[in-house]
Amino acid sequence: MGIREELENVTAKLVVKNVSKTFSSSRGKVEALRDVSLRVGEGEFVCLVGPSGCGKSTLLNLVAGLDKPDSGEIKVDDIPVKGPGRDRMVMFQEHALFPWLDVFHNVLFGLKLKPNLTNPERREVAKFYLHLVGLDKFANADIHELSGGMRQRVALARSLAPNPRILLMDETFGALDALTREQLYGEIQQIWQKRKKTILFVTHNIREAVCLGDRVVLFSPHPGRIIETFDIDLPRPRDINDPALTEHSGKITAMLKNQTEGSAEE
Amino acid sequence: MNRSKTLGWTLPIISVFAMLCIWEFVVREFSVPDYIMPAPSGVAAYLWGAIADNSLPSAIWVTVKRLMQGYAIGLAVGIPVGMLCARFSLFRDTIGTLALGLQALPSVCWAPLAIIWFGLSETAMLFVVVMGTVWSLILATQHGVNSIPPIYMRAARTMGSTGLHMWIHVIAPAAFPSILGGMKQGWAFAWRSLMAAEIYVTVLTGFGLGQLLHYGRELMDMNQVIGVMSVVILVGLVVDKAIFSPIENRLRTRWGIAGN
């Protein structure tokens, strides 16, 4: 495989069908997901929102292949998910970069595990993605020398480098300060438009979900399930401070409030 | 920065030199007999002579060789076994528990047992050094592996790392700071226990520093005793400064661990 094919835009559709997952702990069983179904089209940006404990992160882990569902199935381009795979890369809330490697070698880590590439090609690809996130100059920096926002950018480059079809983001911007976060909202939209990835983005911040997603999927806890899906048809790139977002986020917040009050009365 | 660095070295050198001067002065002024406390000049004369007749360099070589052999075995056994203990509860509950008990035993205490088992031999000394090294390394490695944030492994798994690749490229480097701590402690234990073993075990296969010390005492040659003691200190310092400090500093800058 040559470098041109390697850098091609690839994407995939994702199908989640009747998935359930229960965790058992010493305090009893927690039904994290009950009968959840979801379709994500090629190149679509879908945000999963909901209060903590609603199973949105569980679903992300199942799609990533880090956990197995109790029932139901998950398919990427009609192929069932059996475990972790390079076609689905995950970005966590903590950057999860390796402190024993410099920035460049962190980005290179996943590429080294990818067969059919020569080492110069791998280095070329890593450079391409470092450039994409604007960190060319920091290739040889150590991780602790970077700011929180820069670390998440390296993590993004590392996730994009093996050229996955689907990018899974688990509260990726949650630990950053507001200013850095706003900047990254713009960048992730740009990169998504350039690279045409399918993105599944988990967050508890409704405004953030509305800002980023083509669709926002609202989850409700105990048991975790999807209660509503919202299409967001605002033009891109979107700004988090755009008043037009408020209309959508207000609607979602209202529905979420309804739900939690309803379940509290049960 | 530069200034404090030069000053940082100047003061220790001056203070050591001053101590030697006072020592020399006291011994001469009060005519302290040689067999109680020799003067630094006497010790220096011994060191000079011992270097000239090659008895000291060869003793250093013999000791360092024994140490390196024992230490290498300790590392080769301790690190993998520590990893097994971290991974499998069967190992943790058996060898891990044993290590926990045995590392509490000062390694010198292995010397009598080693002599009974292996006689007055090289093997006996090797055994003492290995016993001094291996237990603390097992524990440090086990602890290091167990305290790796799970997110590193999860991230590596999504990128396609499994099995042996995960152990070599993720778990080992992530646990390295702890393992290095164990290596330092293991080295200190090995060095101390080898000195004890060499004083205990008189073998004809090679005269180490411990044996040189022992014969200094037998001959009531305090110049030799103090001379060998200072060489033992020097070897310990050199290994610490020349081998461990650079690795530790590298680790600190890479990981950003606060330190001096």
Short mmCIF file of C-alpha atoms in Angstrom, two decimals, chain A residues 61 65-66 84-86 88-90 92 94 96-102 109-110 113 142 144 158, chain B residues 151-162 165 169-171 173-174 252-257:
data_model
loop_
_atom_site.label_atom_id
_atom_site.label_comp_id
_atom_site.label_asym_id
_atom_site.label_seq_id
_atom_site.Cartn_x
_atom_site.Cartn_y
_atom_site.Cartn_z
CA ASN A 61 -16.69 1.50 24.36
CA GLY A 65 -14.60 -3.04 20.81
CA LEU A 66 -13.15 -2.46 24.28
CA PRO A 84 -10.69 -3.14 18.95
CA GLY A 85 -9.67 -2.30 15.41
CA ARG A 86 -7.74 0.32 13.50
CA ARG A 88 -12.24 2.77 14.86
CA MET A 89 -9.95 5.06 16.83
CA VAL A 90 -10.80 6.40 20.27
CA PHE A 92 -10.45 9.76 25.63
CA GLU A 94 -7.63 12.24 29.38
CA ALA A 96 -3.76 9.07 27.17
CA LEU A 97 -0.54 10.03 25.40
CA PHE A 98 2.53 8.02 26.38
CA PRO A 99 4.91 10.14 28.49
CA TRP A 100 7.91 7.96 27.60
CA LEU A 101 7.64 8.95 23.93
CA ASP A 102 7.97 12.39 22.36
CA PHE A 109 2.76 4.50 17.66
CA GLY A 110 -0.39 3.29 15.89
CA LEU A 113 1.42 -1.42 14.14
CA ASP A 142 7.97 15.85 25.44
CA HIS A 144 4.60 17.28 29.70
CA ARG A 158 -2.45 10.02 16.92
CA ILE B 151 -6.01 4.20 30.05
CA TYR B 152 -2.56 3.60 28.50
CA MET B 153 -3.47 -0.02 27.86
CA ARG B 154 -6.91 0.91 26.50
CA ALA B 155 -5.42 3.48 24.14
CA ALA B 156 -2.79 0.97 22.98
CA ARG B 157 -5.44 -1.70 22.39
CA THR B 158 -7.45 0.56 20.12
CA MET B 159 -4.29 1.13 18.06
CA GLY B 160 -3.85 -2.60 17.63
CA SER B 161 -1.32 -3.39 20.36
CA THR B 162 -1.75 -6.78 22.05
CA HIS B 165 3.89 -5.90 21.82
CA HIS B 169 6.09 -1.07 24.12
CA VAL B 170 3.55 -0.01 26.73
CA ILE B 171 3.72 -1.87 30.03
CA PRO B 173 8.16 1.66 29.58
CA ALA B 174 5.17 2.79 31.65
CA ARG B 252 12.82 13.30 34.71
CA THR B 253 13.11 15.50 31.63
CA ARG B 254 11.10 13.14 29.45
CA TRP B 255 8.28 12.50 31.91
CA GLY B 256 8.43 15.95 33.47
CA ILE B 257 8.75 14.58 36.97
#
